[in-house]
Coordinates of C-alpha atoms in Angstrom, one line a residue:
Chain P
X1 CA 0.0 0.0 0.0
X2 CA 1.5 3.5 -0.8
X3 CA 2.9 5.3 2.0
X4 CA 2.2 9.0 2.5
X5 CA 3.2 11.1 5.0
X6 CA 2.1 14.4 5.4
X7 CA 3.1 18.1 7.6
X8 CA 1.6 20.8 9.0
X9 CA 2.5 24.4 9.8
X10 CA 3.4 23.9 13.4
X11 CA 5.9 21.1 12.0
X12 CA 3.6 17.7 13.4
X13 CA 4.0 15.1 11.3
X14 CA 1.1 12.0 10.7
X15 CA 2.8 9.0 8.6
X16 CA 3.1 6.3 7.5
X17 CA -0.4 6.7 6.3
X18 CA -2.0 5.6 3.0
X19 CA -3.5 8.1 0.3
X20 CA -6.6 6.7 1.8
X21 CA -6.2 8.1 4.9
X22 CA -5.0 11.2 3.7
X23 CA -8.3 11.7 1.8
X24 CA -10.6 10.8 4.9
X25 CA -8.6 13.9 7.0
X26 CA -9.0 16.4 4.0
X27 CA -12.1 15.0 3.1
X28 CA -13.7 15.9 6.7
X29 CA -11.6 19.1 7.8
X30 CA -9.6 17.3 10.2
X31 CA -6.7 18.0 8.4
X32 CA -7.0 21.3 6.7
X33 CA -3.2 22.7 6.1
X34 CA -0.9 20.0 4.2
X35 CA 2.6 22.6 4.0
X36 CA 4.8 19.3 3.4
X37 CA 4.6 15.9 2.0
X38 CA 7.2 12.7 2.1
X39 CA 6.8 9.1 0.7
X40 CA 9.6 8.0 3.0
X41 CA 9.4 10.3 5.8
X42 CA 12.8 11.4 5.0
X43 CA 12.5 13.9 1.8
X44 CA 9.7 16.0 2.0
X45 CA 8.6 18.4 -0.6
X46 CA 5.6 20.8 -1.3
X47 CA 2.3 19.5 -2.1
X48 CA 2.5 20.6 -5.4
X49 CA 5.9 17.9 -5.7
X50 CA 2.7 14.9 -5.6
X51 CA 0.2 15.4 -8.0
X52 CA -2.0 12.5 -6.3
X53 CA -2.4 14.5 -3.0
X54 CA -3.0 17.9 -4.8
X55 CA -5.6 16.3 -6.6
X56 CA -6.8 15.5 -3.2
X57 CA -6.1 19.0 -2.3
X58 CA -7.9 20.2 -5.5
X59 CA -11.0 17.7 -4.8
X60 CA -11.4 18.9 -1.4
X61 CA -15.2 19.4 -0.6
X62 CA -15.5 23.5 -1.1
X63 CA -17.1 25.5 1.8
X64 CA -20.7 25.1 0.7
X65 CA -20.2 21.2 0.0
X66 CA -19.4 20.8 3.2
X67 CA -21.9 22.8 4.6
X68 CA -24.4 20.9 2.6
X69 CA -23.0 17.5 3.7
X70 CA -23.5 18.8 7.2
X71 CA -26.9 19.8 6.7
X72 CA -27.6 15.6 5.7
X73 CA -25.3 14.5 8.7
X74 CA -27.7 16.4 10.5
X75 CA -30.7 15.3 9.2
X76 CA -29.1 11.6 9.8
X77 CA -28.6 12.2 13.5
X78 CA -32.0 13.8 14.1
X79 CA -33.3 10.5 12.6
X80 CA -31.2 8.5 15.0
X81 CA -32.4 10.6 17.9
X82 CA -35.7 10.0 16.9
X83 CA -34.9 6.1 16.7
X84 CA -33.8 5.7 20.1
X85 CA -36.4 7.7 21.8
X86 CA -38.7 5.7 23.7
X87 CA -36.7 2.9 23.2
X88 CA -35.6 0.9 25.8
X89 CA -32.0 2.1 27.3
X90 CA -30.4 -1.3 27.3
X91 CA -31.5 -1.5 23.8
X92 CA -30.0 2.0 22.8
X93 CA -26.7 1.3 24.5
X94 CA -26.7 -2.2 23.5
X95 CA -26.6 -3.8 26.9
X96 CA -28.0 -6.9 29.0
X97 CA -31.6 -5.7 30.2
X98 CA -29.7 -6.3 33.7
X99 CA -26.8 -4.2 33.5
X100 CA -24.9 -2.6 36.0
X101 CA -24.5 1.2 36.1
X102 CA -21.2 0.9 35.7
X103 CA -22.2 -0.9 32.5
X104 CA -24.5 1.9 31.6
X105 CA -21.9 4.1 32.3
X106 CA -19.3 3.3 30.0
X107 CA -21.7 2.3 27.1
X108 CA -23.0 5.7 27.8
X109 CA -19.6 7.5 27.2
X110 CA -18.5 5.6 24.1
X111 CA -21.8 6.8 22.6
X112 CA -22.3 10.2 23.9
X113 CA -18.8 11.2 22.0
X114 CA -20.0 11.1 19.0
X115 CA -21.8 13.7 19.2
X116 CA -19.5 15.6 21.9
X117 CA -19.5 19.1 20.4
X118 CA -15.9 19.3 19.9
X119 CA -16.5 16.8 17.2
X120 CA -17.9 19.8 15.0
X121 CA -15.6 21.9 13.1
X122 CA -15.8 25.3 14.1
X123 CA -17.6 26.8 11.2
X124 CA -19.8 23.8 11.1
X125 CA -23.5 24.3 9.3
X126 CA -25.4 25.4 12.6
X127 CA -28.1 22.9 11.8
X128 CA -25.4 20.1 12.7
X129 CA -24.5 21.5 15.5
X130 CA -28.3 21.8 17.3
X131 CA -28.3 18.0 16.1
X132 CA -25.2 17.1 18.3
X133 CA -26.2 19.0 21.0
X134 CA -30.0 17.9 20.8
X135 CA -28.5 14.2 21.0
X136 CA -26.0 14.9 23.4
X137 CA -28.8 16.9 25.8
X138 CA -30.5 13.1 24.9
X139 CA -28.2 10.9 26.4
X140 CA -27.3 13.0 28.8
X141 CA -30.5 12.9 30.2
X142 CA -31.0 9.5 30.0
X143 CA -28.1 8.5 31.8
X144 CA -29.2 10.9 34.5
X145 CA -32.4 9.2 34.3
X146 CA -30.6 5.6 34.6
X147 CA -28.9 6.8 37.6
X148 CA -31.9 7.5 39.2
X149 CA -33.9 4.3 38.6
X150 CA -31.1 1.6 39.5
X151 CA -30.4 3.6 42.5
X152 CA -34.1 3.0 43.3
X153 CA -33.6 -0.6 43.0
X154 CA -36.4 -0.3 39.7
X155 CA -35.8 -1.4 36.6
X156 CA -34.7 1.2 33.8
X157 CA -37.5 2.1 31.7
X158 CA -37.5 4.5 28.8
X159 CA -36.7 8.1 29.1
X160 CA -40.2 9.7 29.8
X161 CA -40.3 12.2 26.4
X162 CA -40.3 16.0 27.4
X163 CA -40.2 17.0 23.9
X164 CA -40.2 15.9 20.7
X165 CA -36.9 15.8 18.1
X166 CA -37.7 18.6 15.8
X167 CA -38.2 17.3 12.2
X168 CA -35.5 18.0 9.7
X169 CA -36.2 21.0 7.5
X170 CA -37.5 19.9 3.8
X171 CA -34.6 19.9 1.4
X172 CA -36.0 22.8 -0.2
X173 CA -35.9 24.9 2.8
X174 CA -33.5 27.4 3.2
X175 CA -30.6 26.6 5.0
X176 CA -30.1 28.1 8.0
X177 CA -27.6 31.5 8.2
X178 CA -24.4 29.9 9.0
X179 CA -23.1 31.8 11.9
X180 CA -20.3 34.3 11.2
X181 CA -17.2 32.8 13.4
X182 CA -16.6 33.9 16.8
X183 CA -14.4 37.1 17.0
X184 CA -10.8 37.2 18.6
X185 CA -11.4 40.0 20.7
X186 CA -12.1 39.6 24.2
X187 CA -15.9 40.4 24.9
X188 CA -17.8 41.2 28.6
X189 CA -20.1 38.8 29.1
X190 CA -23.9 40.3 30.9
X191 CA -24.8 38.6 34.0
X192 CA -28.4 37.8 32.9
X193 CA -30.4 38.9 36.4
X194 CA -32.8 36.1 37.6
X195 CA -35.6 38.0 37.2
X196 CA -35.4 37.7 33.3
X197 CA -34.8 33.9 33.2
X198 CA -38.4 33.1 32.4
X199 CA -39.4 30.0 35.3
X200 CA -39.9 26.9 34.5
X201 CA -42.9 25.2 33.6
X202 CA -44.4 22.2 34.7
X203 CA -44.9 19.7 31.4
X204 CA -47.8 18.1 31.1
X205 CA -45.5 15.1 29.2
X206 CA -43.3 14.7 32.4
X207 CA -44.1 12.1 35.4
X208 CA -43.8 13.2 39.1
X209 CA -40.6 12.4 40.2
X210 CA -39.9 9.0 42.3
X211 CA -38.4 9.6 45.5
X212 CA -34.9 8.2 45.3
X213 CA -32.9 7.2 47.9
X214 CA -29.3 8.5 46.8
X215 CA -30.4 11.0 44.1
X216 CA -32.2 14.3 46.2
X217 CA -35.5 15.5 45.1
X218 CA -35.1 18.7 42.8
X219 CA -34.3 21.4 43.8
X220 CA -36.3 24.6 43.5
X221 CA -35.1 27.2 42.2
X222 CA -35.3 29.4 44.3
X223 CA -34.3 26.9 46.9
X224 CA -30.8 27.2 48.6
X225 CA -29.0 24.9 45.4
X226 CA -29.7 27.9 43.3
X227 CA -27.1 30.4 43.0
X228 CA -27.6 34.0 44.1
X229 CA -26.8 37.0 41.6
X230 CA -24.9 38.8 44.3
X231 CA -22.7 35.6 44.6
X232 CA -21.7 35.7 41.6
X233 CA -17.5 37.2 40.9
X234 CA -17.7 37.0 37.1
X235 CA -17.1 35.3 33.7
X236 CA -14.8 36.5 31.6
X237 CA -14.6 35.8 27.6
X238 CA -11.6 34.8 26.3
X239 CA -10.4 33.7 22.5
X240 CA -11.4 30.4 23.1
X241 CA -12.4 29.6 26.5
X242 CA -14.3 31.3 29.4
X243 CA -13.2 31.9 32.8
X244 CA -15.7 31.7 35.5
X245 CA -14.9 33.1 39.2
X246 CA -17.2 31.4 41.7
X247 CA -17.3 32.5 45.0
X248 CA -18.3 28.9 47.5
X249 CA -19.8 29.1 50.5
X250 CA -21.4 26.7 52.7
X251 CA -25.3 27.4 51.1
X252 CA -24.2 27.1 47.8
X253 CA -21.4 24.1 48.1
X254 CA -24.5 21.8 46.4
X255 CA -23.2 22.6 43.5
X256 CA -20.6 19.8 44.0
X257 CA -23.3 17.3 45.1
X258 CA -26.4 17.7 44.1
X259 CA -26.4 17.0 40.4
X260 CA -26.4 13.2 39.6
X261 CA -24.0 13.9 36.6
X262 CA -22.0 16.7 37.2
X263 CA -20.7 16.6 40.4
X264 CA -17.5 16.1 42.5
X265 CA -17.5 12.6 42.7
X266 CA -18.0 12.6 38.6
X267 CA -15.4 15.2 38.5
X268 CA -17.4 18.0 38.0
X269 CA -19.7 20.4 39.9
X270 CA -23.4 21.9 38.2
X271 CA -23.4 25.8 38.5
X272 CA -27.3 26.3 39.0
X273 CA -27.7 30.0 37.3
X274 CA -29.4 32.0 35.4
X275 CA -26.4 32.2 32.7
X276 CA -25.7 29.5 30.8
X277 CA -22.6 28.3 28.9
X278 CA -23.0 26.4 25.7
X279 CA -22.2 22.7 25.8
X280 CA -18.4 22.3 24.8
X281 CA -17.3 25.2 26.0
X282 CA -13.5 25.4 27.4
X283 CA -14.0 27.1 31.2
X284 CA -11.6 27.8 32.9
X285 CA -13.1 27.9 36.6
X286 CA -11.9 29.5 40.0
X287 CA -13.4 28.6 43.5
X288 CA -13.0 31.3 46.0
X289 CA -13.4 29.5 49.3
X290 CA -13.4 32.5 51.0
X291 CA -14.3 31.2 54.6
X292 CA -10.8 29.2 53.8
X293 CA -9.3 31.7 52.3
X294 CA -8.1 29.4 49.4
X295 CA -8.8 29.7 45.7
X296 CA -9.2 26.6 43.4
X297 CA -7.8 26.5 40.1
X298 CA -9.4 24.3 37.2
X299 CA -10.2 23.8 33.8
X300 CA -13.1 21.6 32.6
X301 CA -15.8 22.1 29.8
X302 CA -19.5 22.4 29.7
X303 CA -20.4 18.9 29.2
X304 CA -24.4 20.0 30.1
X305 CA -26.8 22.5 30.5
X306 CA -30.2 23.3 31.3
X307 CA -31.9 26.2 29.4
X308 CA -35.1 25.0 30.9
X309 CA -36.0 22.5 28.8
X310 CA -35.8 19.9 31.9
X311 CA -38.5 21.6 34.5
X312 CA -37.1 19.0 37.0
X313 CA -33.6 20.7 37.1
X314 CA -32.4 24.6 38.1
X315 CA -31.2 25.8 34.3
X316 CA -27.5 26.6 34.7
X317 CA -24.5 24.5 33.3
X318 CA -22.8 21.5 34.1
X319 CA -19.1 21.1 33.8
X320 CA -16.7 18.3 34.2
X321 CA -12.9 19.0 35.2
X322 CA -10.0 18.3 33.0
X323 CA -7.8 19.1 35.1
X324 CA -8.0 19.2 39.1
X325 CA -5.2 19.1 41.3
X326 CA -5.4 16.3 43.6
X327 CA -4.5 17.8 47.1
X328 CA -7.7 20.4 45.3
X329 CA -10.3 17.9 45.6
X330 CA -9.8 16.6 48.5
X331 CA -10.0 20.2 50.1
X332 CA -13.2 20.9 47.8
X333 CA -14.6 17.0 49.3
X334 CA -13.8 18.2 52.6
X335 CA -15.3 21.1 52.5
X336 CA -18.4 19.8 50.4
X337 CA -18.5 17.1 53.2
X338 CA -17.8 19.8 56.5
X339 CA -21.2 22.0 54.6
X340 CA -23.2 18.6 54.5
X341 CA -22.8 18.5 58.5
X342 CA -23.4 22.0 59.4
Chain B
X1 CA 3.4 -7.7 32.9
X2 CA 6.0 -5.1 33.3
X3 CA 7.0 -3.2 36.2
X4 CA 8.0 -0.1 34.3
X5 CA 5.4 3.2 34.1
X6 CA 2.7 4.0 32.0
X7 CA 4.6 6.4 29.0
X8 CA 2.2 9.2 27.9
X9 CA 3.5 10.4 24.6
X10 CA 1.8 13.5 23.2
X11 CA 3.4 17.0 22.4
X12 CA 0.5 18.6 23.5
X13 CA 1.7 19.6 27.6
X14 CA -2.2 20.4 27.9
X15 CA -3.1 16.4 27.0
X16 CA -0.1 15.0 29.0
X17 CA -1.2 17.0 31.8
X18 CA -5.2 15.6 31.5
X19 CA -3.9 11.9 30.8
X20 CA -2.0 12.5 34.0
X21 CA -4.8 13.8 36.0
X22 CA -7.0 11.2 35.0
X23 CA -4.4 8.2 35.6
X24 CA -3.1 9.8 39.1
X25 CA -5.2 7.6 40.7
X26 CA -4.8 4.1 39.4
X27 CA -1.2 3.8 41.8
X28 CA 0.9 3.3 38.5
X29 CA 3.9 4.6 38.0
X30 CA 3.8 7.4 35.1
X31 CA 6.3 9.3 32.9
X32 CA 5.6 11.2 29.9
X33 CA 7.2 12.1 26.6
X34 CA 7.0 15.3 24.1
X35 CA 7.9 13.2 21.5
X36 CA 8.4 9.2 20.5
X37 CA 12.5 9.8 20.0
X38 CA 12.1 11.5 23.8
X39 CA 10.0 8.5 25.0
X40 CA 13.1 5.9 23.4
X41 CA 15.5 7.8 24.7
X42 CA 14.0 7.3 28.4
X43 CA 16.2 4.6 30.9
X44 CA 14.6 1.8 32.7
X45 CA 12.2 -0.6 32.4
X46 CA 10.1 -1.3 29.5
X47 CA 6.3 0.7 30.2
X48 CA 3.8 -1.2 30.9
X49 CA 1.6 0.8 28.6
X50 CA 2.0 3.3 26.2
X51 CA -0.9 6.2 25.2
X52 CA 0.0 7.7 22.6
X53 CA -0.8 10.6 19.9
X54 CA -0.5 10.0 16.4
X55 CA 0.3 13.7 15.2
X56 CA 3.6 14.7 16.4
X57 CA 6.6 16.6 15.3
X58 CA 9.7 15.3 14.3
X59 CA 8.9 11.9 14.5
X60 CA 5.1 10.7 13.8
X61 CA 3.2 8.5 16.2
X62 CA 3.2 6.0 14.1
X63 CA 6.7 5.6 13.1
X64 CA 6.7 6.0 17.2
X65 CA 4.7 3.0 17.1
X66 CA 6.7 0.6 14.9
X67 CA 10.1 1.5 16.9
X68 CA 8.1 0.9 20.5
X69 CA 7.1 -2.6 18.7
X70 CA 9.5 -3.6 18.5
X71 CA 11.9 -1.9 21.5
X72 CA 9.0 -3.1 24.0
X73 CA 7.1 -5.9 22.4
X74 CA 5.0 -7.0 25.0
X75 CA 3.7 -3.5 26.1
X76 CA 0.4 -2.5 24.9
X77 CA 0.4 0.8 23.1
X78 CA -2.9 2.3 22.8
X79 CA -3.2 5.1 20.5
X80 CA -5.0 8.5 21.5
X81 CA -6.2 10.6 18.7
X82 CA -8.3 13.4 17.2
X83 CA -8.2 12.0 14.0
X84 CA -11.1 9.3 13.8
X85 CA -11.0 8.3 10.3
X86 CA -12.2 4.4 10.0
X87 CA -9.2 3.8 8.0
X88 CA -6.6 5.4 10.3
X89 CA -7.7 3.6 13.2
X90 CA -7.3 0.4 11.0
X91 CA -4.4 1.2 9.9
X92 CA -3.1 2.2 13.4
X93 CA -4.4 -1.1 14.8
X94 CA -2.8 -3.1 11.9
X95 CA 0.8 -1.3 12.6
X96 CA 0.2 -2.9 16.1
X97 CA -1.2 -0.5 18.3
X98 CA -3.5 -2.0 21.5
X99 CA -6.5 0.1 20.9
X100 CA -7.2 3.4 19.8
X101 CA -9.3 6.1 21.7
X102 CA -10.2 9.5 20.0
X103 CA -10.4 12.8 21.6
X104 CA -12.0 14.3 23.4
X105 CA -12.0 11.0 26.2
X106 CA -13.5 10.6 29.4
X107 CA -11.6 9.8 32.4
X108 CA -13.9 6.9 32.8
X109 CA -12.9 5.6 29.1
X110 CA -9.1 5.9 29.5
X111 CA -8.9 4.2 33.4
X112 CA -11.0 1.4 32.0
X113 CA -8.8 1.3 28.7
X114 CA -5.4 0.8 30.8
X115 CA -6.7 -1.6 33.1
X116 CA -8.4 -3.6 30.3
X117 CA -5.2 -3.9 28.4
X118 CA -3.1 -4.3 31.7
X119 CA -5.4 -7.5 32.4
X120 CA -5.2 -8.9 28.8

């Protein structure tokens, strides 16, 4: 099989590959700046030097191409959303009927990362994008879901449906604006006060909650999960990431507990607020213990969020660390755990 | 199975940092490389696993992988990528890598990853 090996600007090199290969990374925009190309990986030359991979280059979908494939990739993965609804979890996860949560777990990951948002090129056809997220959102809250009924000792049944997968436009529609990209410059972000998040509302669609005996009733929100305005430091915009300053106290330490997926024993914590981060987004985060007088450092991305679309959960974001220094968490679970008792 | 470290190979400091994190608490040994000629030029014993990246400078991961092959060829090498093309990951698994995970992963995926390859 020929053997390619190809360069970029910042001088990484992916080889021994075959033409193949090449095509698939061009192809999807995962490689989108070939500077240098070898058949050995000792003699490189420009592209141009190999007319088989500039043909590539040459054949390389064109903005609106892939724009328009996105638009069907999107259309596919509303259909698959639509499939799995009201199926039965084991079946969507492929699983034993009995499995474990651990089992749920992990089945859940593998298929929740394809459609993790990173997964979407930046300037992505917006229509592909609400499809990940809508799917992600999906499985997100059926795992929550799953967590609740094994830790009730019930079987799993399917996710109750809150609201159905919109349908994919007709192919003569036109396509959605594609969104202009993000701009480089720094820009304030508006603390949104609560009085403008409209409530949520009760849907007819949704059961009343079981009363579980690990997972804690939902919160109101106005209820002492819910995080105060005034308690808020800031968020601060950067090129590609947010920074969020939260100030912890005692009252408001449920944000490391009381959400059954984000929280500190799943490496994360869910920020119940009014302001909401988009899923995917890179935060960096700092805790202000103040009563400690100790600030936490972390970085972790928005693997959740609630725009109140789920009327059994505060809206606010959900984020899970990437990075948390050990001697961190176990001053955060001492903390969380020193709150629970007072 | 070797006593050696698990070798994270990635010249990204941001993923060696993460992959670290997430393995802290397994009680392995770890070490990390910017690069596969940095990770062969590391003393001691063989790794008992290698994670590695597939797009790397002066040397790629998988001429990385061939020359771990066949430096260490017992230790399982799984390969950690952004690039999830169908035919990469064959490819990758047919030059000999262990497994192959794509970014972004979940803490949850790569702890279960290690051990599953450290009990094979």
């Amino acid at each position: 099989m020929p053997e390619y090996w190809i360069g970029d600007a910042e001088g990484r090199v992916l080889g021994p590959v075959s033409l193949d290969v090449v095509q698939d990374l061009v192809n999807s925009g995962r490689v989108t700046e070939i500077t240098r190309v070898s058949r050995d990986g000792r003699n490189w030359g420009i592209p141009a030097s190999f007319p088989e991979v500039m043909t590539l280059l040459l054949n390389a979908p064109s903005p609106e191409a892939l724009l328009q494939s996105e638009r069907q990739e999107a259309t596919r993965v509303r259909e698959q959303l639509r499939a799995m609804q009201g199926r039965p979890p084991h079946e969507i996860f492929r699983l034993d009927r009995n499995a474990s949560v651990d089992a749920y777990r992990n089945a859940f990951f593998k298929l929740v990362k394809r459609f993790y948002p990173d997964r979407v090129r930046a300037q992505a056809h917006p229509d592909l994008r609400k499809a990940y997220a809508d799917a992600f959102q999906f499985l997100s809250r059926l795992m929550v879901h799953i967590e609740r009924e094994l830790s009730s000792g019930g079987p799993v049944s399917p996710l109750p449906t809150v609201r159905a997968v919109p349908s994919p436009p007709a192919d003569d529609e036109p396509l959605t604006p594609v969104p202009t990209p993000p701009p480089q410059t720094a820009r304030p972000l508006k603390v949104v006060p609560r009085s403008l998040t409209p409530p949520p509302r009760p849907s007819p669609l949704t059961p009343p909650s079981r009363p579980s005996p690990l997972v804690p009733p939902a919160p109101s929100h106005e209820g002492s999960y819910s995080y105060q305005p005034h308690e808020f430091v800031g968020f601060e915009r950067h090129d590609d990431r947010v920074e969020v300053t939260i100030k912890v106290t005692a009252r408001n330490s449920r944000m490391f507990t009381d959400h059954p997926l984000a929280n500190l024993k799943t490496d994360g914590f869910f920020l119940a607020c009014a302001r909401s981060l988009p899923l995917g987004t890179l935060v960096d985060v700092i805790f202000r213990f103040e009563e400690d007088r100790r600030e936490v450092r972390s970085r972790g991305r928005v693997i959740l969020e609630n725009t109140g679309g789920d009327p059994t959960r505060p809206t606010g974001f959900g984020v899970r660390f990437i990075t948390l220094v050990e001697k961190d968490r176990r001053f955060m679970q001492q903390y969380v755990d020193k709150s629970v008792v007072h | 199975m070797s006593d050696g470290p698990i070798l994270i190979v990635d010249d990204d400091a941001f993923v060696r940092t993460l992959l670290r994190e997430m393995l802290a608490g397994q009680g392995h040994p770890l070490c990390e490389a910017e690069n596969g000629q940095q990770a062969l030029d590391l003393e001691g014993p063989a790794p008992k696993v290698v994670l590695l990246d597939l797009f790397m400078p002066q040397m790629s991961g998988m001429e990385a992988l061939a020359l771990f092959r066949d430096r260490w060829p017992t230790t399982p090498i799984l390969v950690i990528s952004s690039m999830d093309s169908d035919r990469l990951v064959q490819e990758a698994l047919d030059a000999g890598a262990s497994g192959y995970i794509t970014k972004p992963f979940h803490p949850v995926e790569i702890a279960s990853a290690v051990e599953r390859v450290l009990a094979a």
